[in-house]
Amino acid sequence: MAALRRWVNEGGGFLLSQGSAAQPFSPFWFTVEPQDTLAIRGNSALLNCSAHSDAATPARIEWKKDGTFMSLISDERRNILPDGSLLFTHVTHNKHNKPDEGTYQCVATIDNLGSISSQTARLSVA
Protein backbone atom coordinates (compact mmCIF):
# COMPACT_ATOMS: atom_id res chain seq x y z
CA MET A 1 0.00 0.00 0.00
CA ALA A 2 1.33 3.47 -0.90
CA ALA A 3 2.35 5.80 1.92
CA LEU A 4 -0.13 8.51 2.85
CA ARG A 5 0.87 11.88 1.35
CA ARG A 6 -0.74 15.11 2.43
CA TRP A 7 0.03 18.81 2.87
CA VAL A 8 -0.01 19.98 6.48
CA ASN A 9 -0.11 23.65 7.50
CA GLU A 10 2.60 24.18 10.11
CA GLY A 11 2.88 27.75 11.40
CA GLY A 12 2.51 29.54 8.06
CA GLY A 13 4.52 27.03 6.01
CA PHE A 14 3.51 23.72 4.58
CA LEU A 15 5.03 20.32 5.12
CA LEU A 16 4.67 17.30 2.87
CA SER A 17 3.67 14.50 5.17
CA GLN A 18 4.33 10.91 4.13
CA GLY A 19 3.09 8.58 6.83
CA SER A 20 4.69 9.90 10.01
CA ALA A 21 7.74 11.62 8.44
CA ALA A 22 7.41 15.25 7.32
CA GLN A 23 9.76 17.15 5.02
CA PRO A 24 10.05 20.98 5.15
CA PHE A 25 8.42 22.79 2.25
CA SER A 26 10.63 25.10 0.16
CA PRO A 27 8.85 28.14 -1.29
CA PHE A 28 8.71 27.86 -5.10
CA TRP A 29 6.98 30.42 -7.33
CA PHE A 30 7.00 32.27 -10.64
CA THR A 31 8.55 35.72 -10.56
CA VAL A 32 7.40 36.35 -14.16
CA GLU A 33 4.68 34.53 -16.10
CA PRO A 34 3.97 34.66 -19.84
CA GLN A 35 1.44 37.19 -21.13
CA ASP A 36 -0.67 37.23 -24.30
CA THR A 37 1.56 38.50 -27.10
CA LEU A 38 0.99 39.78 -30.63
CA ALA A 39 3.98 38.94 -32.83
CA ILE A 40 4.81 40.19 -36.32
CA ARG A 41 5.52 37.55 -38.94
CA GLY A 42 9.25 37.32 -39.68
CA ASN A 43 10.26 39.23 -36.54
CA SER A 44 11.37 37.93 -33.16
CA ALA A 45 9.01 37.39 -30.22
CA LEU A 46 9.50 36.70 -26.53
CA LEU A 47 7.33 34.93 -23.96
CA ASN A 48 8.71 35.70 -20.51
CA CYS A 49 8.95 33.19 -17.69
CA SER A 50 11.09 32.98 -14.59
CA ALA A 51 10.79 30.91 -11.41
CA HIS A 52 12.41 31.21 -7.99
CA SER A 53 12.88 28.86 -5.08
CA ASP A 54 14.71 28.86 -1.77
CA ALA A 55 16.00 25.39 -2.73
CA ALA A 56 19.69 25.07 -3.62
CA THR A 57 18.84 23.60 -7.05
CA PRO A 58 17.64 26.06 -9.71
CA ALA A 59 14.37 25.36 -11.52
CA ARG A 60 14.46 23.62 -14.90
CA ILE A 61 12.11 25.42 -17.30
CA GLU A 62 10.16 23.67 -20.05
CA TRP A 63 7.40 24.99 -22.30
CA LYS A 64 4.08 23.57 -23.46
CA LYS A 65 2.36 24.62 -26.67
CA ASP A 66 -1.35 23.85 -26.89
CA GLY A 67 -1.01 21.54 -23.87
CA THR A 68 1.92 19.45 -25.17
CA PHE A 69 5.54 19.75 -24.08
CA MET A 70 7.72 21.25 -26.81
CA SER A 71 10.89 19.55 -28.02
CA LEU A 72 13.35 22.37 -28.66
CA ILE A 73 16.59 20.38 -28.91
CA SER A 74 17.09 20.82 -32.65
CA ASP A 75 14.87 23.89 -33.07
CA GLU A 76 16.88 26.74 -34.58
CA ARG A 77 14.04 29.31 -34.37
CA ARG A 78 12.93 28.82 -30.76
CA ASN A 79 15.18 28.75 -27.69
CA ILE A 80 14.77 28.83 -23.93
CA LEU A 81 16.85 31.66 -22.47
CA PRO A 82 18.79 31.25 -19.19
CA ASP A 83 16.00 32.98 -17.23
CA GLY A 84 13.40 30.55 -18.66
CA SER A 85 11.85 32.85 -21.26
CA LEU A 86 11.00 31.45 -24.70
CA LEU A 87 12.59 33.34 -27.60
CA PHE A 88 11.32 33.06 -31.17
CA THR A 89 14.15 34.35 -33.37
CA HIS A 90 11.94 34.33 -36.48
CA VAL A 91 8.14 33.98 -36.20
CA THR A 92 6.78 31.80 -39.00
CA HIS A 93 3.22 32.28 -40.23
CA ASN A 94 1.39 32.00 -43.54
CA LYS A 95 -2.03 31.01 -44.81
CA HIS A 96 -1.41 27.25 -44.54
CA ASN A 97 1.38 27.01 -41.93
CA LYS A 98 1.03 28.61 -38.48
CA PRO A 99 3.53 26.70 -36.31
CA ASP A 100 4.12 29.47 -33.77
CA GLU A 101 0.58 30.64 -33.14
CA GLY A 102 -1.08 29.00 -30.14
CA THR A 103 -1.38 28.81 -26.38
CA TYR A 104 1.84 28.53 -24.35
CA GLN A 105 2.55 27.61 -20.76
CA CYS A 106 5.78 27.59 -18.78
CA VAL A 107 6.50 24.61 -16.46
CA ALA A 108 9.20 24.92 -13.79
CA THR A 109 10.56 21.79 -12.11
CA ILE A 110 12.93 21.27 -9.22
CA ASP A 111 13.96 17.66 -8.66
CA ASN A 112 12.79 16.26 -5.31
CA LEU A 113 10.53 19.30 -4.86
CA GLY A 114 8.01 19.23 -7.72
CA SER A 115 6.69 21.24 -10.64
CA ILE A 116 4.59 24.35 -11.03
CA SER A 117 2.75 25.53 -14.16
CA SER A 118 2.33 29.17 -15.14
CA GLN A 119 -0.78 30.81 -16.47
CA THR A 120 -1.34 30.23 -20.18
CA ALA A 121 -0.58 32.91 -22.75
CA ARG A 122 -1.76 33.21 -26.34
CA LEU A 123 0.78 34.01 -29.09
CA SER A 124 -1.02 35.57 -32.04
CA VAL A 125 0.71 36.52 -35.28
CA ALA A 126 -0.15 39.63 -37.29
PDB file of C-alpha atoms in Angstrom:
ATOM      1  CA  MET A   1       0.000   0.000   0.000  1.00  0.00           C
ATOM      2  CA  ALA A   2       1.333   3.475  -0.898  1.00  0.00           C
ATOM      3  CA  ALA A   3       2.352   5.804   1.918  1.00  0.00           C
ATOM      4  CA  LEU A   4      -0.131   8.510   2.850  1.00  0.00           C
ATOM      5  CA  ARG A   5       0.865  11.881   1.353  1.00  0.00           C
ATOM      6  CA  ARG A   6      -0.741  15.113   2.428  1.00  0.00           C
ATOM      7  CA  TRP A   7       0.026  18.809   2.867  1.00  0.00           C
ATOM      8  CA  VAL A   8      -0.009  19.982   6.483  1.00  0.00           C
ATOM      9  CA  ASN A   9      -0.110  23.651   7.501  1.00  0.00           C
ATOM     10  CA  GLU A  10       2.603  24.177  10.109  1.00  0.00           C
ATOM     11  CA  GLY A  11       2.883  27.752  11.404  1.00  0.00           C
ATOM     12  CA  GLY A  12       2.506  29.543   8.064  1.00  0.00           C
ATOM     13  CA  GLY A  13       4.522  27.028   6.013  1.00  0.00           C
ATOM     14  CA  PHE A  14       3.509  23.720   4.577  1.00  0.00           C
ATOM     15  CA  LEU A  15       5.034  20.323   5.123  1.00  0.00           C
ATOM     16  CA  LEU A  16       4.669  17.301   2.871  1.00  0.00           C
ATOM     17  CA  SER A  17       3.667  14.504   5.172  1.00  0.00           C
ATOM     18  CA  GLN A  18       4.331  10.910   4.127  1.00  0.00           C
ATOM     19  CA  GLY A  19       3.095   8.579   6.830  1.00  0.00           C
ATOM     20  CA  SER A  20       4.685   9.902  10.009  1.00  0.00           C
ATOM     21  CA  ALA A  21       7.736  11.616   8.435  1.00  0.00           C
ATOM     22  CA  ALA A  22       7.412  15.248   7.324  1.00  0.00           C
ATOM     23  CA  GLN A  23       9.765  17.155   5.024  1.00  0.00           C
ATOM     24  CA  PRO A  24      10.047  20.976   5.146  1.00  0.00           C
ATOM     25  CA  PHE A  25       8.416  22.790   2.248  1.00  0.00           C
ATOM     26  CA  SER A  26      10.627  25.101   0.164  1.00  0.00           C
ATOM     27  CA  PRO A  27       8.853  28.136  -1.294  1.00  0.00           C
ATOM     28  CA  PHE A  28       8.714  27.865  -5.100  1.00  0.00           C
ATOM     29  CA  TRP A  29       6.976  30.420  -7.327  1.00  0.00           C
ATOM     30  CA  PHE A  30       7.001  32.270 -10.644  1.00  0.00           C
ATOM     31  CA  THR A  31       8.552  35.723 -10.561  1.00  0.00           C
ATOM     32  CA  VAL A  32       7.402  36.346 -14.158  1.00  0.00           C
ATOM     33  CA  GLU A  33       4.677  34.529 -16.099  1.00  0.00           C
ATOM     34  CA  PRO A  34       3.970  34.656 -19.842  1.00  0.00           C
ATOM     35  CA  GLN A  35       1.442  37.193 -21.131  1.00  0.00           C
ATOM     36  CA  ASP A  36      -0.672  37.227 -24.302  1.00  0.00           C
ATOM     37  CA  THR A  37       1.558  38.503 -27.096  1.00  0.00           C
ATOM     38  CA  LEU A  38       0.991  39.775 -30.627  1.00  0.00           C
ATOM     39  CA  ALA A  39       3.984  38.943 -32.834  1.00  0.00           C
ATOM     40  CA  ILE A  40       4.809  40.186 -36.317  1.00  0.00           C
ATOM     41  CA  ARG A  41       5.519  37.546 -38.936  1.00  0.00           C
ATOM     42  CA  GLY A  42       9.250  37.324 -39.678  1.00  0.00           C
ATOM     43  CA  ASN A  43      10.264  39.231 -36.537  1.00  0.00           C
ATOM     44  CA  SER A  44      11.373  37.929 -33.156  1.00  0.00           C
ATOM     45  CA  ALA A  45       9.011  37.386 -30.216  1.00  0.00           C
ATOM     46  CA  LEU A  46       9.496  36.696 -26.528  1.00  0.00           C
ATOM     47  CA  LEU A  47       7.327  34.929 -23.955  1.00  0.00           C
ATOM     48  CA  ASN A  48       8.710  35.705 -20.507  1.00  0.00           C
ATOM     49  CA  CYS A  49       8.946  33.185 -17.690  1.00  0.00           C
ATOM     50  CA  SER A  50      11.090  32.980 -14.590  1.00  0.00           C
ATOM     51  CA  ALA A  51      10.788  30.914 -11.409  1.00  0.00           C
ATOM     52  CA  HIS A  52      12.413  31.208  -7.989  1.00  0.00           C
ATOM     53  CA  SER A  53      12.882  28.856  -5.079  1.00  0.00           C
ATOM     54  CA  ASP A  54      14.712  28.858  -1.771  1.00  0.00           C
ATOM     55  CA  ALA A  55      16.002  25.391  -2.728  1.00  0.00           C
ATOM     56  CA  ALA A  56      19.688  25.066  -3.625  1.00  0.00           C
ATOM     57  CA  THR A  57      18.844  23.598  -7.046  1.00  0.00           C
ATOM     58  CA  PRO A  58      17.637  26.062  -9.708  1.00  0.00           C
ATOM     59  CA  ALA A  59      14.371  25.357 -11.517  1.00  0.00           C
ATOM     60  CA  ARG A  60      14.460  23.617 -14.898  1.00  0.00           C
ATOM     61  CA  ILE A  61      12.110  25.423 -17.303  1.00  0.00           C
ATOM     62  CA  GLU A  62      10.157  23.670 -20.055  1.00  0.00           C
ATOM     63  CA  TRP A  63       7.398  24.989 -22.295  1.00  0.00           C
ATOM     64  CA  LYS A  64       4.085  23.572 -23.458  1.00  0.00           C
ATOM     65  CA  LYS A  65       2.358  24.616 -26.669  1.00  0.00           C
ATOM     66  CA  ASP A  66      -1.354  23.855 -26.890  1.00  0.00           C
ATOM     67  CA  GLY A  67      -1.010  21.542 -23.866  1.00  0.00           C
ATOM     68  CA  THR A  68       1.917  19.454 -25.168  1.00  0.00           C
ATOM     69  CA  PHE A  69       5.543  19.747 -24.081  1.00  0.00           C
ATOM     70  CA  MET A  70       7.716  21.246 -26.808  1.00  0.00           C
ATOM     71  CA  SER A  71      10.892  19.546 -28.018  1.00  0.00           C
ATOM     72  CA  LEU A  72      13.348  22.372 -28.659  1.00  0.00           C
ATOM     73  CA  ILE A  73      16.587  20.377 -28.905  1.00  0.00           C
ATOM     74  CA  SER A  74      17.093  20.820 -32.646  1.00  0.00           C
ATOM     75  CA  ASP A  75      14.868  23.886 -33.070  1.00  0.00           C
ATOM     76  CA  GLU A  76      16.877  26.738 -34.578  1.00  0.00           C
ATOM     77  CA  ARG A  77      14.045  29.311 -34.367  1.00  0.00           C
ATOM     78  CA  ARG A  78      12.935  28.821 -30.762  1.00  0.00           C
ATOM     79  CA  ASN A  79      15.181  28.747 -27.685  1.00  0.00           C
ATOM     80  CA  ILE A  80      14.767  28.830 -23.928  1.00  0.00           C
ATOM     81  CA  LEU A  81      16.852  31.656 -22.471  1.00  0.00           C
ATOM     82  CA  PRO A  82      18.791  31.252 -19.193  1.00  0.00           C
ATOM     83  CA  ASP A  83      15.997  32.979 -17.227  1.00  0.00           C
ATOM     84  CA  GLY A  84      13.404  30.550 -18.665  1.00  0.00           C
ATOM     85  CA  SER A  85      11.849  32.853 -21.264  1.00  0.00           C
ATOM     86  CA  LEU A  86      10.999  31.450 -24.700  1.00  0.00           C
ATOM     87  CA  LEU A  87      12.588  33.340 -27.601  1.00  0.00           C
ATOM     88  CA  PHE A  88      11.325  33.060 -31.168  1.00  0.00           C
ATOM     89  CA  THR A  89      14.152  34.354 -33.373  1.00  0.00           C
ATOM     90  CA  HIS A  90      11.944  34.331 -36.481  1.00  0.00           C
ATOM     91  CA  VAL A  91       8.140  33.979 -36.201  1.00  0.00           C
ATOM     92  CA  THR A  92       6.777  31.803 -38.999  1.00  0.00           C
ATOM     93  CA  HIS A  93       3.216  32.285 -40.227  1.00  0.00           C
ATOM     94  CA  ASN A  94       1.393  32.001 -43.536  1.00  0.00           C
ATOM     95  CA  LYS A  95      -2.030  31.008 -44.809  1.00  0.00           C
ATOM     96  CA  HIS A  96      -1.407  27.251 -44.542  1.00  0.00           C
ATOM     97  CA  ASN A  97       1.375  27.012 -41.931  1.00  0.00           C
ATOM     98  CA  LYS A  98       1.033  28.614 -38.481  1.00  0.00           C
ATOM     99  CA  PRO A  99       3.533  26.696 -36.310  1.00  0.00           C
ATOM    100  CA  ASP A 100       4.123  29.473 -33.774  1.00  0.00           C
ATOM    101  CA  GLU A 101       0.575  30.644 -33.139  1.00  0.00           C
ATOM    102  CA  GLY A 102      -1.076  28.998 -30.141  1.00  0.00           C
ATOM    103  CA  THR A 103      -1.383  28.808 -26.385  1.00  0.00           C
ATOM    104  CA  TYR A 104       1.836  28.531 -24.353  1.00  0.00           C
ATOM    105  CA  GLN A 105       2.550  27.614 -20.756  1.00  0.00           C
ATOM    106  CA  CYS A 106       5.782  27.587 -18.782  1.00  0.00           C
ATOM    107  CA  VAL A 107       6.496  24.614 -16.462  1.00  0.00           C
ATOM    108  CA  ALA A 108       9.198  24.924 -13.792  1.00  0.00           C
ATOM    109  CA  THR A 109      10.555  21.791 -12.111  1.00  0.00           C
ATOM    110  CA  ILE A 110      12.934  21.274  -9.217  1.00  0.00           C
ATOM    111  CA  ASP A 111      13.962  17.664  -8.655  1.00  0.00           C
ATOM    112  CA  ASN A 112      12.788  16.259  -5.309  1.00  0.00           C
ATOM    113  CA  LEU A 113      10.528  19.298  -4.865  1.00  0.00           C
ATOM    114  CA  GLY A 114       8.014  19.228  -7.722  1.00  0.00           C
ATOM    115  CA  SER A 115       6.687  21.237 -10.643  1.00  0.00           C
ATOM    116  CA  ILE A 116       4.587  24.351 -11.035  1.00  0.00           C
ATOM    117  CA  SER A 117       2.753  25.528 -14.155  1.00  0.00           C
ATOM    118  CA  SER A 118       2.333  29.166 -15.144  1.00  0.00           C
ATOM    119  CA  GLN A 119      -0.783  30.809 -16.475  1.00  0.00           C
ATOM    120  CA  THR A 120      -1.337  30.226 -20.182  1.00  0.00           C
ATOM    121  CA  ALA A 121      -0.581  32.911 -22.753  1.00  0.00           C
ATOM    122  CA  ARG A 122      -1.757  33.210 -26.336  1.00  0.00           C
ATOM    123  CA  LEU A 123       0.780  34.013 -29.089  1.00  0.00           C
ATOM    124  CA  SER A 124      -1.017  35.567 -32.036  1.00  0.00           C
ATOM    125  CA  VAL A 125       0.707  36.519 -35.280  1.00  0.00           C
ATOM    126  CA  ALA A 126      -0.148  39.633 -37.285  1.00  0.00           C
TER     127      ALA A 126
END
